[in-house]
Coordinates of C-alpha atoms and ligand atoms in Angstrom, one line a residue:
Chain A
M29 CA 0.1 0.0 -0.2
S30 CA 1.5 3.4 -1.0
N31 CA 0.7 5.5 2.4
G32 CA 0.5 8.9 0.8
S33 CA -2.5 7.8 -1.6
M34 CA -3.9 6.0 1.4
H35 CA -3.8 9.2 3.3
K36 CA -5.1 11.0 0.6
V37 CA -8.4 9.0 0.2
L38 CA -9.0 8.5 4.0
S39 CA -8.6 12.3 4.8
S40 CA -11.2 13.3 2.0
E41 CA -13.5 15.9 3.2
L42 CA -15.8 14.8 0.5
R43 CA -19.0 14.1 2.4
P44 CA -22.1 14.7 0.1
A45 CA -25.5 14.4 0.8
P46 CA -26.7 10.7 0.2
A47 CA -28.4 10.1 -3.1
S48 CA -32.2 10.9 -3.4
A49 CA -34.6 8.0 -3.8
I50 CA -34.9 8.6 -7.5
S51 CA -31.1 9.0 -8.1
A52 CA -30.6 5.6 -5.8
A53 CA -33.0 3.6 -7.7
L54 CA -31.5 4.8 -11.1
T55 CA -28.2 4.1 -10.1
L56 CA -29.2 0.4 -9.2
A57 CA -30.9 0.5 -12.4
W58 CA -27.7 1.6 -14.5
R59 CA -26.2 -1.3 -12.4
A60 CA -29.0 -4.0 -13.8
A61 CA -28.0 -2.5 -17.2
L62 CA -24.4 -3.1 -16.6
K63 CA -25.1 -6.5 -15.9
I64 CA -26.8 -7.1 -19.5
K65 CA -23.7 -5.4 -20.8
H66 CA -21.4 -8.1 -19.0
V67 CA -23.4 -11.0 -18.9
P68 CA -25.3 -10.8 -22.2
F69 CA -25.1 -14.7 -22.1
Q70 CA -27.9 -14.6 -19.6
L71 CA -30.2 -12.8 -22.3
F72 CA -29.4 -15.3 -24.8
D73 CA -29.8 -18.1 -22.6
V74 CA -33.5 -16.9 -22.4
V75 CA -34.3 -15.9 -25.9
V76 CA -32.8 -19.2 -27.5
F77 CA -35.4 -21.4 -26.2
P78 CA -38.3 -19.4 -27.6
I79 CA -36.8 -18.8 -31.1
M80 CA -36.0 -22.4 -31.2
S81 CA -39.6 -23.4 -30.5
T82 CA -41.0 -20.5 -32.9
V83 CA -38.7 -22.1 -35.6
M84 CA -39.9 -25.8 -34.6
F85 CA -43.6 -25.4 -34.0
T86 CA -43.8 -23.2 -37.0
Y87 CA -42.2 -25.8 -39.7
L88 CA -43.5 -28.9 -37.7
F89 CA -46.7 -28.0 -36.7
G90 CA -47.6 -24.9 -38.6
G91 CA -49.0 -26.2 -41.8
A92 CA -51.4 -28.3 -39.6
L93 CA -52.3 -25.6 -37.1
A94 CA -53.0 -22.7 -39.2
G95 CA -53.3 -24.1 -42.9
S96 CA -49.5 -22.7 -43.6
T97 CA -46.4 -21.9 -41.7
D98 CA -46.9 -18.2 -42.9
A99 CA -50.4 -17.7 -41.1
Y100 CA -49.1 -20.0 -38.0
L101 CA -46.1 -17.3 -37.7
Q102 CA -48.6 -14.5 -37.5
Y103 CA -50.7 -16.2 -34.8
L104 CA -47.3 -17.6 -33.1
V105 CA -44.9 -14.5 -32.7
P106 CA -46.7 -12.3 -30.4
G107 CA -47.3 -15.3 -28.0
I108 CA -43.8 -16.3 -27.8
V109 CA -42.7 -12.7 -27.3
V110 CA -44.9 -13.0 -24.3
Q111 CA -43.8 -16.2 -23.0
T112 CA -40.1 -15.1 -23.3
I113 CA -41.0 -12.1 -21.1
V114 CA -43.0 -14.1 -18.3
F115 CA -40.1 -16.5 -18.3
L116 CA -37.5 -13.8 -17.8
T117 CA -39.4 -12.4 -14.8
V118 CA -37.7 -15.4 -12.9
Y119 CA -34.5 -13.6 -13.3
T120 CA -35.7 -10.7 -10.8
G121 CA -36.0 -13.1 -8.2
V122 CA -32.8 -15.0 -9.0
G123 CA -30.8 -11.8 -9.2
L124 CA -32.4 -10.7 -5.6
N125 CA -31.5 -14.1 -3.9
T126 CA -27.9 -13.6 -5.5
D127 CA -27.5 -10.5 -3.9
I128 CA -28.7 -11.8 -0.5
T129 CA -26.6 -14.8 -0.5
K130 CA -23.5 -12.7 -1.7
G131 CA -24.0 -10.1 1.3
L132 CA -24.4 -7.3 -1.4
F133 CA -27.7 -6.5 0.0
D134 CA -25.9 -6.3 3.4
R135 CA -24.1 -3.4 1.9
F136 CA -27.1 -1.8 0.5
R137 CA -29.1 -1.8 3.4
S138 CA -26.3 -0.6 5.6
L139 CA -26.0 2.5 3.3
P140 CA -27.8 5.7 4.1
I141 CA -30.3 5.3 1.1
W142 CA -33.9 4.7 0.7
Q143 CA -34.1 1.5 1.6
P144 CA -36.2 -0.1 -1.2
A145 CA -34.2 1.5 -4.0
P146 CA -32.3 -2.0 -4.5
I147 CA -35.4 -3.4 -5.4
V148 CA -36.9 -0.6 -7.5
G149 CA -33.7 -0.3 -9.4
A150 CA -33.6 -4.1 -9.9
L151 CA -37.3 -3.6 -11.4
I152 CA -36.5 -0.7 -13.2
G153 CA -33.4 -2.8 -14.7
D154 CA -35.5 -5.9 -15.5
L155 CA -37.9 -3.8 -17.6
M156 CA -34.6 -2.8 -19.7
R157 CA -33.9 -6.6 -20.1
Y158 CA -37.7 -7.7 -21.1
A159 CA -37.7 -5.1 -23.8
L160 CA -34.3 -6.1 -25.1
A161 CA -35.5 -9.8 -25.0
A162 CA -38.7 -9.1 -26.8
L163 CA -36.8 -7.3 -29.3
V164 CA -34.6 -10.1 -30.3
V165 CA -37.2 -12.4 -30.6
L166 CA -39.3 -10.1 -32.7
A167 CA -36.1 -9.4 -34.9
V168 CA -36.1 -13.5 -35.6
G169 CA -39.7 -13.2 -35.9
L170 CA -39.6 -10.7 -38.5
L171 CA -36.9 -12.3 -40.5
L172 CA -39.0 -15.9 -40.4
G173 CA -41.8 -13.7 -42.1
F174 CA -43.8 -12.6 -39.2
R175 CA -45.5 -9.1 -40.3
P176 CA -47.4 -7.4 -37.8
D177 CA -50.5 -5.6 -39.4
A178 CA -50.6 -2.7 -36.9
G179 CA -47.1 -1.7 -37.5
V180 CA -44.4 -0.1 -35.0
I181 CA -46.9 1.3 -32.8
G182 CA -48.9 -1.6 -32.4
V183 CA -45.8 -3.6 -31.3
I184 CA -44.8 -1.0 -28.7
L185 CA -48.2 -0.9 -27.3
A186 CA -48.0 -4.7 -27.1
I187 CA -44.8 -4.7 -25.4
A188 CA -45.5 -2.1 -23.2
L189 CA -48.5 -4.0 -22.1
M190 CA -46.5 -7.2 -21.6
L191 CA -44.1 -5.0 -19.6
V192 CA -46.9 -3.8 -17.2
F193 CA -48.1 -7.6 -16.3
A194 CA -44.5 -8.8 -15.9
S195 CA -43.2 -6.1 -13.6
A196 CA -46.5 -7.3 -11.7
V197 CA -45.4 -10.9 -12.0
S198 CA -41.9 -9.9 -11.0
W199 CA -43.3 -9.3 -7.2
L200 CA -44.1 -12.8 -6.9
W201 CA -40.5 -13.7 -7.5
I202 CA -39.0 -11.3 -5.5
I203 CA -41.1 -13.0 -2.5
V204 CA -39.7 -16.3 -3.6
G205 CA -36.3 -14.7 -3.8
M206 CA -36.2 -13.7 -0.4
L207 CA -37.7 -17.0 0.8
V208 CA -35.6 -19.8 -0.5
R209 CA -32.0 -20.6 0.0
T210 CA -30.6 -20.5 -3.2
P211 CA -30.8 -19.0 -6.8
E212 CA -31.4 -22.3 -8.3
S213 CA -34.3 -22.9 -6.0
V214 CA -35.9 -19.8 -7.1
M215 CA -35.5 -21.2 -10.5
T216 CA -37.4 -24.5 -9.7
T217 CA -39.9 -23.2 -7.6
S218 CA -40.8 -20.5 -10.6
F219 CA -40.9 -23.1 -13.4
L220 CA -43.5 -25.1 -11.4
L221 CA -46.0 -22.1 -12.2
L222 CA -44.5 -20.8 -15.4
F223 CA -44.5 -24.0 -17.2
P224 CA -48.2 -24.6 -16.9
M225 CA -48.9 -21.0 -17.0
T226 CA -47.4 -20.5 -20.5
F227 CA -48.2 -23.9 -21.8
I228 CA -51.7 -24.3 -20.7
S229 CA -52.6 -21.0 -22.6
N230 CA -53.4 -20.0 -26.3
I231 CA -49.7 -19.2 -27.0
F232 CA -49.2 -22.2 -29.4
V233 CA -52.8 -23.6 -30.4
D234 CA -56.2 -22.1 -30.8
P235 CA -57.8 -23.2 -27.5
A236 CA -61.1 -23.7 -29.9
T237 CA -59.6 -27.2 -30.6
M238 CA -59.0 -28.4 -26.9
P239 CA -61.5 -30.1 -24.8
G240 CA -64.2 -28.2 -23.2
W241 CA -62.3 -28.3 -19.5
L242 CA -59.2 -27.3 -20.8
Q243 CA -60.6 -24.5 -22.6
T244 CA -62.0 -23.4 -19.4
V245 CA -58.7 -23.3 -17.9
V246 CA -57.0 -21.5 -20.7
S247 CA -59.5 -18.9 -20.7
L248 CA -58.8 -18.2 -16.8
N249 CA -55.3 -17.9 -17.4
P250 CA -53.9 -14.3 -17.6
V251 CA -51.5 -15.3 -19.8
T252 CA -54.0 -16.3 -22.4
H253 CA -55.6 -12.7 -22.1
L254 CA -52.1 -11.1 -22.4
T255 CA -51.4 -13.0 -25.4
T256 CA -54.7 -12.5 -27.2
A257 CA -54.6 -8.4 -26.2
A258 CA -50.6 -9.0 -27.8
R259 CA -51.8 -10.4 -30.9
G260 CA -54.8 -7.9 -31.3
L261 CA -52.3 -4.8 -30.5
M262 CA -49.8 -6.3 -33.0
H263 CA -52.2 -6.9 -35.8
G264 CA -54.7 -4.3 -35.2
T265 CA -57.5 -6.2 -34.1
A266 CA -57.0 -5.9 -30.3
V267 CA -60.2 -6.0 -27.8
T268 CA -60.5 -3.7 -25.1
T269 CA -61.6 -6.5 -22.9
D270 CA -58.6 -8.4 -23.0
I271 CA -56.2 -5.4 -22.4
L272 CA -58.7 -4.5 -19.6
W273 CA -58.3 -7.9 -18.3
V274 CA -54.5 -7.8 -18.1
L275 CA -54.3 -4.5 -16.7
V276 CA -56.7 -5.7 -13.8
A277 CA -54.9 -8.8 -13.4
A278 CA -51.7 -6.7 -13.1
A279 CA -53.0 -4.4 -10.5
L280 CA -54.3 -6.9 -8.5
V281 CA -51.4 -8.8 -8.3
T282 CA -49.0 -6.0 -7.4
V283 CA -51.7 -4.5 -4.8
V284 CA -51.4 -8.2 -3.1
F285 CA -47.9 -9.2 -3.7
A286 CA -46.1 -5.8 -3.5
P287 CA -46.9 -4.8 0.1
I288 CA -45.8 -8.5 1.0
A289 CA -42.8 -8.2 -0.6
M290 CA -41.8 -5.0 0.6
R291 CA -42.5 -5.9 4.3
M292 CA -40.5 -9.1 4.1
Y293 CA -37.9 -6.9 2.9
Y294 CA -37.9 -4.6 5.5
R295 CA -38.1 -7.6 7.8
E296 CA -34.7 -8.4 9.0
R297 CA -33.0 -11.6 7.4
Chain B
M178 CA -18.3 9.6 23.8
L179 CA -17.8 5.6 23.2
A180 CA -18.2 4.4 19.7
I181 CA -20.1 1.5 20.8
E182 CA -22.0 0.8 24.1
T183 CA -24.1 -2.1 24.4
S184 CA -25.7 -3.4 27.3
A185 CA -27.2 -7.0 27.7
L186 CA -27.6 -7.3 23.8
Q187 CA -29.4 -10.4 22.6
K188 CA -30.4 -12.2 19.7
H189 CA -31.9 -15.5 19.0
F190 CA -32.9 -17.6 16.3
A191 CA -35.0 -20.3 16.9
D192 CA -33.2 -22.2 19.7
T193 CA -30.0 -20.8 18.9
K194 CA -28.9 -18.0 21.3
A195 CA -26.4 -16.6 18.8
V196 CA -25.9 -13.6 21.0
N197 CA -26.7 -13.7 24.8
G198 CA -26.1 -10.9 26.8
I199 CA -23.2 -9.0 25.4
D200 CA -22.2 -5.7 27.4
L201 CA -19.4 -4.0 24.8
N202 CA -17.8 -0.9 25.2
V203 CA -15.7 0.3 22.4
A204 CA -13.7 3.8 22.8
T205 CA -13.8 6.2 20.0
G206 CA -10.6 6.3 17.8
S207 CA -9.6 2.6 18.9
V208 CA -9.4 -0.5 17.0
F209 CA -11.3 -3.0 18.8
G210 CA -11.1 -6.8 17.9
L211 CA -14.0 -9.5 18.7
L212 CA -12.3 -12.9 18.7
G213 CA -14.2 -16.1 18.8
P214 CA -14.6 -19.3 16.9
N215 CA -16.8 -19.9 14.1
G216 CA -20.5 -19.5 15.4
A217 CA -19.7 -17.6 18.7
G218 CA -21.9 -14.9 17.4
K219 CA -19.6 -12.1 15.9
T220 CA -21.5 -11.7 12.7
T221 CA -24.7 -11.5 14.5
T222 CA -23.6 -8.9 16.8
I223 CA -22.1 -6.9 14.0
R224 CA -25.2 -7.1 11.9
M225 CA -27.0 -5.7 15.0
L226 CA -24.5 -3.1 15.3
A227 CA -24.6 -2.1 11.5
T228 CA -28.8 -1.9 11.9
L229 CA -29.0 -5.0 9.9
L230 CA -30.7 -7.0 12.5
K231 CA -33.0 -5.9 15.3
P232 CA -31.8 -7.3 18.6
D233 CA -34.6 -9.2 20.6
G234 CA -33.2 -8.0 24.0
G235 CA -30.6 -5.1 25.6
T236 CA -29.8 -2.0 23.5
A237 CA -27.2 -1.0 21.4
R238 CA -25.9 2.6 20.7
V239 CA -23.4 3.1 17.9
L240 CA -21.6 6.7 17.8
G241 CA -24.3 8.1 20.1
H242 CA -27.3 6.6 18.3
D243 CA -29.5 3.9 19.1
V244 CA -29.3 1.0 16.5
V245 CA -33.1 0.6 16.3
R246 CA -34.9 3.8 16.7
E247 CA -32.0 5.8 15.2
A248 CA -31.0 3.5 12.7
D249 CA -30.9 6.3 9.8
K250 CA -28.3 8.1 11.6
V251 CA -26.2 5.2 12.5
R252 CA -26.1 4.1 8.7
A253 CA -24.9 7.7 8.2
K254 CA -21.8 7.3 9.8
V255 CA -20.8 3.5 9.8
S256 CA -19.6 1.4 6.9
L257 CA -19.7 -2.3 6.9
T258 CA -17.5 -4.8 5.2
G259 CA -19.3 -8.1 5.6
Q260 CA -17.7 -11.7 5.9
F261 CA -18.3 -12.1 2.3
A262 CA -16.8 -9.8 -0.2
S263 CA -20.2 -8.1 -0.6
V264 CA -19.3 -6.5 -4.3
D265 CA -21.1 -7.4 -7.5
E266 CA -19.2 -10.2 -9.4
D267 CA -20.6 -9.2 -12.5
L268 CA -19.2 -5.4 -12.6
T269 CA -15.7 -4.4 -12.8
G270 CA -13.9 -3.1 -10.0
Q271 CA -14.1 0.5 -11.2
E272 CA -18.0 0.3 -11.8
N273 CA -18.6 -1.1 -8.0
L274 CA -16.9 1.9 -6.8
V275 CA -18.7 4.3 -9.1
M276 CA -21.9 2.8 -7.8
I277 CA -21.3 3.0 -4.2
S278 CA -20.0 6.6 -5.0
R279 CA -23.3 7.3 -6.6
L280 CA -25.4 5.8 -4.0
L281 CA -23.6 8.0 -1.4
G282 CA -24.5 11.3 -3.6
F283 CA -21.4 12.0 -5.6
S284 CA -22.1 13.3 -9.4
W285 CA -21.1 11.0 -12.1
P286 CA -17.7 12.8 -12.9
G287 CA -17.5 13.0 -9.0
A288 CA -18.0 9.1 -8.5
R289 CA -15.6 8.5 -11.4
A290 CA -13.0 10.6 -9.7
R291 CA -13.3 9.0 -6.3
A292 CA -13.4 5.6 -7.7
K293 CA -10.0 6.4 -9.6
E294 CA -8.4 7.7 -6.1
L295 CA -9.6 4.6 -4.2
L296 CA -8.4 2.2 -7.1
E297 CA -5.0 3.6 -6.8
A298 CA -4.4 3.7 -3.2
F299 CA -5.6 -0.1 -2.9
E300 CA -3.5 -1.1 -5.8
L301 CA -6.4 -2.1 -8.0
E302 CA -5.7 0.2 -10.8
E303 CA -4.4 -2.5 -13.3
A304 CA -7.8 -4.5 -12.3
A305 CA -10.0 -1.8 -12.5
G306 CA -11.4 -2.8 -15.8
R307 CA -12.0 -6.5 -15.2
Q308 CA -15.1 -8.1 -13.9
V309 CA -14.5 -8.9 -10.2
R310 CA -15.3 -12.4 -10.8
A311 CA -11.8 -12.6 -12.2
F312 CA -10.4 -11.0 -9.2
S313 CA -8.4 -12.9 -6.7
G314 CA -9.4 -13.6 -3.0
G315 CA -7.0 -10.6 -1.9
M316 CA -8.2 -8.0 -4.4
R317 CA -11.6 -8.7 -3.9
R318 CA -11.3 -8.1 -0.4
R319 CA -9.4 -4.8 -1.0
L320 CA -12.2 -3.4 -3.3
D321 CA -14.4 -4.6 -0.8
I322 CA -13.0 -2.5 1.9
A323 CA -12.4 0.4 -0.7
A324 CA -16.3 0.6 -1.3
S325 CA -16.6 0.9 2.6
L326 CA -14.4 3.8 2.7
V327 CA -15.8 5.9 -0.5
V328 CA -16.8 8.2 2.4
T329 CA -14.7 7.9 5.2
P330 CA -16.8 6.5 8.0
E331 CA -16.5 7.5 11.5
L332 CA -16.9 3.7 12.5
L333 CA -15.8 0.8 10.4
F334 CA -17.0 -2.9 10.8
L335 CA -14.9 -5.4 9.3
D336 CA -16.2 -9.0 9.6
E337 CA -13.1 -11.4 9.2
P338 CA -11.4 -9.4 7.0
T339 CA -8.6 -11.7 6.3
T340 CA -10.3 -15.2 6.7
G341 CA -9.1 -17.2 3.6
L342 CA -6.5 -14.8 2.7
D343 CA -2.9 -15.9 1.7
P344 CA -0.3 -14.3 4.0
R345 CA 0.6 -11.4 1.4
S346 CA -2.9 -10.5 1.2
R347 CA -3.6 -10.7 4.9
N348 CA -0.6 -8.3 5.3
Q349 CA -2.0 -5.8 2.9
V350 CA -5.0 -5.9 4.9
W351 CA -3.5 -5.3 7.9
D352 CA -1.7 -2.2 6.4
I353 CA -4.9 -1.0 5.3
V354 CA -6.5 -1.2 8.7
R355 CA -3.7 0.3 10.3
A356 CA -4.1 3.1 7.8
I357 CA -7.6 3.5 8.5
A358 CA -7.2 3.9 12.2
A359 CA -4.2 6.3 11.9
E360 CA -6.7 8.5 10.3
G361 CA -9.0 8.4 13.2
T362 CA -11.8 6.1 12.3
T363 CA -12.9 3.7 14.8
V364 CA -12.6 0.1 13.9
L365 CA -14.6 -2.8 15.2
L366 CA -13.2 -6.2 13.7
T367 CA -13.9 -9.7 14.2
T368 CA -11.2 -12.5 13.7
Q369 CA -10.6 -15.8 14.8
Y370 CA -6.8 -15.3 15.1
L371 CA -5.5 -14.0 18.3
E372 CA -2.4 -13.2 16.4
E373 CA -4.7 -10.9 14.0
A374 CA -6.1 -9.5 17.0
D375 CA -2.6 -9.0 18.6
H376 CA -1.4 -6.8 15.4
L377 CA -4.4 -4.7 15.0
A378 CA -6.5 -4.5 18.0
D379 CA -5.8 -1.9 21.0
R380 CA -8.5 -4.0 23.0
L381 CA -10.0 -6.9 22.6
A382 CA -13.0 -9.0 23.6
V383 CA -13.5 -13.0 23.4
I384 CA -16.8 -14.2 22.8
D385 CA -18.1 -17.8 22.9
H386 CA -21.7 -18.9 22.6
G387 CA -22.8 -15.4 22.4
R388 CA -21.2 -14.6 25.6
L389 CA -18.2 -12.5 26.5
I390 CA -15.7 -14.7 28.2
A391 CA -12.9 -12.2 28.4
E392 CA -11.7 -8.4 27.7
G393 CA -8.7 -6.7 27.6
S394 CA -5.6 -5.7 25.6
S395 CA -3.8 -8.7 23.5
R396 CA -1.1 -8.4 26.2
E397 CA -3.4 -9.2 29.2
L398 CA -5.0 -11.8 27.4
K399 CA -1.7 -13.6 26.7
R400 CA -0.8 -13.1 30.1
S401 CA -3.7 -15.0 31.2
V402 CA -2.5 -17.9 29.1
G403 CA 1.2 -17.8 30.2
G404 CA 2.4 -15.7 27.4
S405 CA 4.4 -16.6 24.2
T406 CA 6.8 -19.4 23.5
L407 CA 10.3 -18.8 22.5
H408 CA 11.9 -21.5 20.2
V409 CA 15.5 -21.6 20.0
Q410 CA 17.7 -23.8 18.0
V411 CA 21.3 -24.0 18.4
A412 CA 23.5 -24.2 15.3
D413 CA 26.4 -26.0 17.0
A414 CA 24.6 -29.2 18.7
G415 CA 27.7 -28.7 21.2
R416 CA 26.8 -25.8 22.7
H417 CA 23.4 -26.9 23.5
M418 CA 23.9 -27.1 27.3
D419 CA 25.6 -23.4 27.5
A420 CA 22.6 -22.1 25.7
L421 CA 20.2 -24.0 28.1
Q422 CA 21.9 -22.3 31.0
L423 CA 21.5 -18.7 29.5
L424 CA 18.1 -18.9 28.9
R425 CA 17.5 -20.4 32.5
G426 CA 19.3 -17.1 33.6
V427 CA 17.1 -15.1 31.7
F428 CA 13.8 -16.7 31.8
G429 CA 13.8 -19.0 35.1
D430 CA 13.7 -22.6 35.1
E431 CA 10.8 -23.3 32.9
V432 CA 13.1 -24.1 29.6
Q433 CA 12.3 -27.4 27.8
E434 CA 14.6 -29.2 25.7
D435 CA 14.6 -31.3 22.7
R436 CA 18.3 -32.5 22.7
E437 CA 17.8 -34.4 19.6
A438 CA 17.1 -31.5 17.5
A439 CA 19.3 -29.2 19.9
R440 CA 16.0 -27.1 20.3
L441 CA 15.1 -25.3 23.5
S442 CA 11.5 -23.8 24.2
V443 CA 10.3 -21.5 27.0
R444 CA 7.0 -19.7 28.1
V445 CA 7.7 -16.3 27.8
A446 CA 5.5 -13.9 30.1
R447 CA 7.4 -10.9 29.3
E448 CA 8.5 -10.6 25.4
E449 CA 10.5 -7.8 26.3
L450 CA 13.0 -10.4 27.6
A451 CA 13.4 -12.0 24.4
P452 CA 16.2 -9.3 22.9
Q453 CA 18.1 -9.9 26.2
A454 CA 18.3 -13.7 25.6
L455 CA 19.5 -13.0 22.1
S456 CA 22.1 -10.6 23.3
A457 CA 23.2 -13.2 25.8
L458 CA 23.5 -15.9 23.1
A459 CA 25.4 -13.7 20.8
A460 CA 27.8 -12.5 23.7
A461 CA 28.7 -16.1 24.6
G462 CA 29.4 -16.8 20.9
I463 CA 26.6 -19.0 20.3
T464 CA 25.2 -18.9 16.8
V465 CA 21.3 -20.0 16.4
N466 CA 19.6 -21.2 13.3
E467 CA 16.2 -20.3 15.0
F468 CA 15.2 -17.9 17.1
A469 CA 11.4 -17.5 17.1
L470 CA 8.6 -16.1 19.3
S471 CA 5.3 -17.9 18.5
Q472 CA 2.1 -16.3 20.0
P473 CA -0.5 -18.2 21.6
T474 CA -3.5 -18.9 19.5
L475 CA -7.1 -18.6 20.0
D476 CA -7.2 -22.3 20.9
D477 CA -4.4 -21.5 23.6
V478 CA -6.5 -18.8 25.0
F479 CA -9.9 -20.6 24.9
F480 CA -8.1 -23.4 26.8
A481 CA -6.8 -21.2 29.3
L482 CA -10.3 -19.5 29.5
T483 CA -12.7 -22.3 29.5
G484 CA -10.9 -25.4 30.1
R485 CA -11.7 -26.7 26.7
A486 CA -11.0 -26.4 23.0
A487 CA -12.6 -23.7 20.8
E488 CA -15.2 -25.9 19.1
E489 CA -17.0 -25.2 16.0
E490 CA -20.6 -24.0 16.8
A491 CA -22.1 -23.7 13.0
Q492 CA -22.3 -27.1 11.5
K493 CA -21.9 -25.0 8.3
E494 CA -21.4 -21.1 7.6
E495 CA -24.5 -19.0 7.9
A496 CA -24.4 -17.0 4.7
A497 CA -27.3 -15.1 6.1
Ligands
ADP551 N1 -29.9 -16.0 10.2 C1 -30.0 -17.3 11.1 N2 -30.7 -18.2 11.1 C2 -30.5 -18.9 12.2 N3 -29.6 -18.8 13.0 C3 -28.3 -18.3 13.0 C4 -28.8 -17.1 11.7 N4 -27.3 -16.7 11.7 C5 -26.5 -16.9 12.5 N5 -27.2 -18.4 13.1 C6 -26.6 -19.0 14.2 O1 -26.0 -18.1 15.4 C7 -25.0 -18.5 15.7 C8 -24.0 -17.6 15.6 O2 -23.7 -17.2 14.1 P1 -22.5 -16.2 13.9 O3 -23.1 -14.9 14.6 O4 -22.6 -16.2 12.2 O5 -21.1 -16.7 14.3 P2 -19.5 -16.2 13.9 O6 -19.9 -15.0 13.2 O7 -19.1 -16.0 15.1 O8 -19.2 -17.4 13.1 C9 -24.5 -19.9 15.0 O9 -24.9 -21.0 15.9 C10 -25.2 -19.6 13.7 O10 -25.5 -20.9 13.3
MG552 MG1 -19.0 -14.7 11.1

């Protein structure tokens, strides 16, 4: 250690007032963005599967399910984007759990900052991640021949709706992230819910072809409404009830789970 | 004013009495060592003092503020370097420091300048642009401590700052701790090594099963064990008996000998006598291969205090 420079840093009189709530949350969102930059693999990880399933479903079953691969692509791509984003929400819980087990949360919590900033910052960062993943999957869709009739505006509105829904679902994984011991168990726990939620929906197949009881289940699944709304927005055939359904579901999930998550966050560990 | 003042501080987890009534007084400007085996309750104590855990009983004041009622005031004055390097592994060293600087209210340019200063002072410039994931344990620890010094705290908590480090990195951390203390920051550090507490701490407390079992300067504690041990190995085995006579003259009769290896060892209650012994040997023309004082370990202290070896309380390390 050079004593001179050590003395210099330690004798620094710089003592600014700690960051405001907004500035703290944005700094932690910046951190999340850096993670996307440094670990792009995590993003590839989550888009590879949707892209593979798009290609596979389109060319294997597209003709049988929708008459032609091209028609099926128009049906499938919005739903695949939904699936991608819904699965990505898990990383909110995984990231939180990693921060807790690594001790990083102890550091944040011992700083004189707005205490929810780490959670809010992570959520903002996650929104960037969701949007980025959606764009990657859409780009591949466009390459394959997906043509949204409602153009850029429709696509943007659809993604915005997905982000609203995803940030609501994230609260669930924040809770799981604080409950379980390892990041891996956050994954396992959440997939138990996410697999049925995305597969027992109208993402891949028109529910009209399903047995009656399954149709009922599918129609109760919020992912189904999100997919219908996203499809409608992207192709210009949106139905207000589906959009409302999604907004109400997102609001309900947030109102119920966000306070629980925050209470658990404030509670000591 | 005392930097830390606790009274009957308690924290229980289910049926584990992690901290079971600790009274601690730490003077401002001192380095205080909390010494104890794994599972003794060191981390739990520090986490309560750093406002991360609420005590179940008793009170704790840090820099004059109650840790529960005035947690914000405490947080504004202290820094914590936890037991596990609490830096973001995905980010670079520089980005980690910029992040903490921003959170503490620096502007972007200010944060970058502060990060640069800290990286220089902690000899991390070359690694500044590398992800922390690729850092060695010692570099990670230095970055972690640097992150605690973005704004110079009045009180710094260091939880086992050198556990798991190689000797060179450990010495670097020791130098850092001394430099911090020299600038007037109060330091509370925990350690499992009496040697470390001896090197760094003005006063120390031994804790076991969540209770203080001894408190004092390291000199006092070592004396309670009977002091250090001096080992001497004579170069010329023929002078072995002469050396024995000389050491007896200095330290009294309690010199033990291992004739085969021409080694002598003696319990030294007063370490300042060691140089005297060395000059006596030199004056008599006896050359030595080894002349070393070895410190009693935490185990020795434990044995002296409790009559049993320091046992590991925790089955496995609690990350929480
Ligand atoms: N969050 C926790 N939940 C349950 N038990 C805990 C928790 N934290 C610590 N303990 C227990 O409390 C005791 C003291 O732990 P700790 O303070 O970490 O000791 P040290 O830091 O001295 O190794 C141990 O028996 C440990 O297992
Ligand atoms: Mg510990």
